[in-house]
């Protein structure tokens, strides 16, 4: 998968776009987006749902589907509210993408809440090389926020709509 690209994540309006919460459970995706053609990432589809961590924190659970090869590659990711944001240039949400099942190889996610006349509210997301920072939930594989280990599925609840603003 590409190591750096941008995409926009929109509220899903298509019933046919589903998210596999587990091997046996599919739900309608809350969010969808695609990598940017400008970045050469147009074959990467991103879908997501609102979820609750074991610790009760709301986050956006994502899957990246890389359709560049003969077989699709799937990568799990999560975006958490940036509770330490203190300026407009800092992202509203941060997180990471696991590139392997152990969570040892990851990419960083930084997302800004935007608004447009045509699309309404959406997230503008930047994917980049992962440089862990102390105190960042994504730095610990979201262990502090999810209460688990990277790559471990976390049961998701049905969070309140007002906690994630779109």
mmCIF file of C-alpha atoms in Angstrom:
data_model
loop_
_atom_site.group_PDB
_atom_site.id
_atom_site.type_symbol
_atom_site.label_atom_id
_atom_site.label_comp_id
_atom_site.label_asym_id
_atom_site.label_seq_id
_atom_site.Cartn_x
_atom_site.Cartn_y
_atom_site.Cartn_z
ATOM 1 C CA UNK A 1 0.000 0.000 0.000
ATOM 2 C CA UNK A 2 1.161 3.560 -0.691
ATOM 3 C CA UNK A 3 2.954 5.170 2.246
ATOM 4 C CA UNK A 4 1.595 8.697 1.717
ATOM 5 C CA UNK A 5 -1.637 9.946 0.160
ATOM 6 C CA UNK A 6 -4.744 11.994 0.904
ATOM 7 C CA UNK A 7 -8.440 11.194 0.785
ATOM 8 C CA UNK A 8 -11.796 12.573 1.839
ATOM 9 C CA UNK A 9 -14.128 10.539 4.032
ATOM 10 C CA UNK A 10 -17.828 11.256 3.514
ATOM 11 C CA UNK A 11 -21.006 10.152 5.234
ATOM 12 C CA UNK A 12 -22.160 7.042 3.337
ATOM 13 C CA UNK A 13 -25.438 7.412 1.424
ATOM 14 C CA UNK A 14 -25.265 4.106 -0.489
ATOM 15 C CA UNK A 15 -27.012 1.068 1.020
ATOM 16 C CA UNK A 16 -24.807 -1.351 -0.941
ATOM 17 C CA UNK A 17 -21.577 -0.250 0.767
ATOM 18 C CA UNK A 18 -21.125 -2.533 3.766
ATOM 19 C CA UNK A 19 -18.577 -2.955 6.551
ATOM 20 C CA UNK A 20 -17.628 -6.384 7.909
ATOM 21 C CA UNK A 21 -17.687 -5.982 11.702
ATOM 22 C CA UNK A 22 -16.731 -9.633 12.031
ATOM 23 C CA UNK A 23 -16.544 -12.747 9.893
ATOM 24 C CA UNK A 24 -20.292 -13.273 10.257
ATOM 25 C CA UNK A 25 -21.633 -9.725 10.669
ATOM 26 C CA UNK A 26 -21.981 -7.098 7.930
ATOM 27 C CA UNK A 27 -23.484 -3.665 8.521
ATOM 28 C CA UNK A 28 -24.160 -0.668 6.306
ATOM 29 C CA UNK A 29 -21.050 1.528 6.304
ATOM 30 C CA UNK A 30 -21.374 4.922 8.008
ATOM 31 C CA UNK A 31 -18.528 6.426 5.939
ATOM 32 C CA UNK A 32 -16.812 5.914 2.588
ATOM 33 C CA UNK A 33 -14.084 7.477 0.509
ATOM 34 C CA UNK A 34 -11.390 6.788 -2.078
ATOM 35 C CA UNK A 35 -7.726 7.602 -2.381
ATOM 36 C CA UNK A 36 -6.782 10.570 -4.524
ATOM 37 C CA UNK A 37 -5.979 10.034 -8.207
ATOM 38 C CA UNK A 38 -3.542 12.942 -7.889
ATOM 39 C CA UNK A 39 -1.583 10.859 -5.336
ATOM 40 C CA UNK A 40 -1.790 7.648 -7.387
ATOM 41 C CA UNK A 41 -4.028 6.100 -4.720
ATOM 42 C CA UNK A 42 -7.296 5.985 -6.679
ATOM 43 C CA UNK A 43 -7.525 2.192 -6.291
ATOM 44 C CA UNK A 44 -7.718 2.448 -2.502
ATOM 45 C CA UNK A 45 -11.251 2.414 -1.093
ATOM 46 C CA UNK A 46 -11.904 3.384 2.521
ATOM 47 C CA UNK A 47 -15.055 2.396 4.403
ATOM 48 C CA UNK A 48 -15.877 2.879 8.066
ATOM 49 C CA UNK A 49 -18.329 2.737 10.916
ATOM 50 C CA UNK A 50 -18.855 4.541 14.199
ATOM 51 C CA UNK A 51 -17.661 2.331 17.044
ATOM 52 C CA UNK A 52 -17.118 2.289 20.792
ATOM 53 C CA UNK A 53 -13.892 1.051 22.327
ATOM 54 C CA UNK A 54 -13.884 -1.286 25.312
ATOM 55 C CA UNK A 55 -13.032 1.788 27.374
ATOM 56 C CA UNK A 56 -16.185 3.559 26.144
ATOM 57 C CA UNK A 57 -14.461 6.034 23.821
ATOM 58 C CA UNK A 58 -16.044 6.688 20.463
ATOM 59 C CA UNK A 59 -13.908 6.312 17.354
ATOM 60 C CA UNK A 60 -14.203 5.705 13.622
ATOM 61 C CA UNK A 61 -13.272 2.139 12.694
ATOM 62 C CA UNK A 62 -11.956 1.945 9.123
ATOM 63 C CA UNK A 63 -10.851 -0.618 6.592
ATOM 64 C CA UNK A 64 -8.616 0.309 3.640
ATOM 65 C CA UNK A 65 -9.106 -1.896 0.576
ATOM 66 C CA UNK A 66 -6.106 -1.690 -1.754
ATOM 67 C CA UNK A 67 -7.140 -2.888 -5.231
ATOM 68 C CA UNK A 68 -3.743 -2.325 -6.907
ATOM 69 C CA UNK A 69 -2.686 -5.964 -7.273
ATOM 70 C CA UNK A 70 -4.314 -9.153 -8.456
ATOM 71 C CA UNK A 71 -5.752 -9.715 -4.982
ATOM 72 C CA UNK A 72 -7.303 -7.081 -2.740
ATOM 73 C CA UNK A 73 -5.354 -6.156 0.396
ATOM 74 C CA UNK A 74 -7.286 -5.169 3.525
ATOM 75 C CA UNK A 75 -5.855 -2.972 6.285
ATOM 76 C CA UNK A 76 -7.567 -2.042 9.555
ATOM 77 C CA UNK A 77 -7.430 1.507 10.868
ATOM 78 C CA UNK A 78 -8.967 3.776 13.473
ATOM 79 C CA UNK A 79 -9.478 7.519 13.935
ATOM 80 C CA UNK A 80 -9.835 9.023 17.420
ATOM 81 C CA UNK A 81 -10.823 12.522 18.468
ATOM 82 C CA UNK A 82 -7.665 14.593 19.021
ATOM 83 C CA UNK A 83 -8.277 15.649 22.619
ATOM 84 C CA UNK A 84 -4.971 17.568 22.674
ATOM 85 C CA UNK A 85 -5.801 19.851 19.740
ATOM 86 C CA UNK A 86 -4.897 23.439 20.566
ATOM 87 C CA UNK A 87 -4.735 25.102 17.145
ATOM 88 C CA UNK A 88 -6.446 25.145 13.737
ATOM 89 C CA UNK A 89 -3.472 23.513 12.007
ATOM 90 C CA UNK A 90 -3.617 20.462 14.258
ATOM 91 C CA UNK A 91 -5.893 17.615 13.131
ATOM 92 C CA UNK A 92 -9.349 17.098 14.633
ATOM 93 C CA UNK A 93 -8.790 13.324 14.572
ATOM 94 C CA UNK A 94 -5.659 11.151 14.646
ATOM 95 C CA UNK A 95 -5.071 7.457 14.256
ATOM 96 C CA UNK A 96 -3.177 4.778 12.409
ATOM 97 C CA UNK A 97 -3.467 2.042 9.775
ATOM 98 C CA UNK A 98 -2.101 -1.408 10.583
ATOM 99 C CA UNK A 99 -0.176 -2.738 7.602
ATOM 100 C CA UNK A 100 0.453 -6.107 9.254
ATOM 101 C CA UNK A 101 -1.565 -8.261 11.659
ATOM 102 C CA UNK A 102 0.815 -7.618 14.575
ATOM 103 C CA UNK A 103 0.478 -3.833 14.384
ATOM 104 C CA UNK A 104 4.252 -3.463 14.016
ATOM 105 C CA UNK A 105 4.083 -1.681 10.657
ATOM 106 C CA UNK A 106 1.721 1.290 10.598
ATOM 107 C CA UNK A 107 0.923 4.511 8.802
ATOM 108 C CA UNK A 108 -0.289 7.687 10.506
ATOM 109 C CA UNK A 109 -3.716 9.220 9.918
ATOM 110 C CA UNK A 110 -4.449 12.898 10.509
ATOM 111 C CA UNK A 111 -7.960 14.193 9.755
ATOM 112 C CA UNK A 112 -9.519 17.654 9.641
ATOM 113 C CA UNK A 113 -13.269 18.229 9.768
ATOM 114 C CA UNK A 114 -14.331 20.262 6.724
ATOM 115 C CA UNK A 115 -17.574 21.563 5.271
ATOM 116 C CA UNK A 116 -18.568 22.132 1.654
ATOM 117 C CA UNK A 117 -21.768 23.337 0.026
ATOM 118 C CA UNK A 118 -22.013 20.241 -2.174
ATOM 119 C CA UNK A 119 -20.831 17.451 0.143
ATOM 120 C CA UNK A 120 -21.703 18.840 3.561
ATOM 121 C CA UNK A 121 -19.479 17.833 6.477
ATOM 122 C CA UNK A 122 -16.623 15.433 5.765
ATOM 123 C CA UNK A 123 -13.113 14.544 6.909
ATOM 124 C CA UNK A 124 -10.050 15.493 4.881
ATOM 125 C CA UNK A 125 -7.492 12.808 5.772
ATOM 126 C CA UNK A 126 -3.739 12.651 5.270
ATOM 127 C CA UNK A 127 -1.878 9.316 5.346
ATOM 128 C CA UNK A 128 1.852 9.481 6.109
ATOM 129 C CA UNK A 129 4.763 7.566 7.621
ATOM 130 C CA UNK A 130 4.121 6.759 11.282
ATOM 131 C CA UNK A 131 6.222 8.652 13.819
ATOM 132 C CA UNK A 132 4.907 7.745 17.299
ATOM 133 C CA UNK A 133 4.390 10.547 19.793
ATOM 134 C CA UNK A 134 4.075 10.047 23.517
ATOM 135 C CA UNK A 135 0.491 10.273 24.763
ATOM 136 C CA UNK A 136 -1.045 9.757 21.307
ATOM 137 C CA UNK A 137 -3.626 6.894 21.366
ATOM 138 C CA UNK A 138 -2.403 5.845 17.922
ATOM 139 C CA UNK A 139 1.184 5.611 19.216
ATOM 140 C CA UNK A 140 0.257 2.727 21.484
ATOM 141 C CA UNK A 141 -1.731 0.956 18.789
ATOM 142 C CA UNK A 142 -4.744 2.707 20.294
ATOM 143 C CA UNK A 143 -4.194 0.582 23.397
ATOM 144 C CA UNK A 144 -5.163 3.391 25.724
ATOM 145 C CA UNK A 145 -8.308 4.213 23.794
ATOM 146 C CA UNK A 146 -9.358 0.703 22.800
ATOM 147 C CA UNK A 147 -7.996 -1.211 25.766
ATOM 148 C CA UNK A 148 -6.546 -3.877 23.498
ATOM 149 C CA UNK A 149 -3.553 -4.855 21.479
ATOM 150 C CA UNK A 150 -3.000 -3.813 17.863
ATOM 151 C CA UNK A 151 -4.718 -6.184 15.464
ATOM 152 C CA UNK A 152 -7.178 -7.440 18.109
ATOM 153 C CA UNK A 153 -10.846 -6.956 17.205
ATOM 154 C CA UNK A 154 -12.740 -4.779 19.654
ATOM 155 C CA UNK A 155 -16.484 -5.131 20.170
ATOM 156 C CA UNK A 156 -18.278 -2.079 18.848
ATOM 157 C CA UNK A 157 -21.412 -0.494 20.184
ATOM 158 C CA UNK A 158 -23.785 2.020 18.685
ATOM 159 C CA UNK A 159 -22.376 5.414 19.681
ATOM 160 C CA UNK A 160 -24.432 8.554 19.912
ATOM 161 C CA UNK A 161 -24.557 10.530 16.658
ATOM 162 C CA UNK A 162 -23.566 13.820 18.280
ATOM 163 C CA UNK A 163 -20.170 12.513 19.420
ATOM 164 C CA UNK A 164 -18.856 12.279 15.837
ATOM 165 C CA UNK A 165 -19.983 15.454 14.101
ATOM 166 C CA UNK A 166 -20.872 14.021 10.684
#
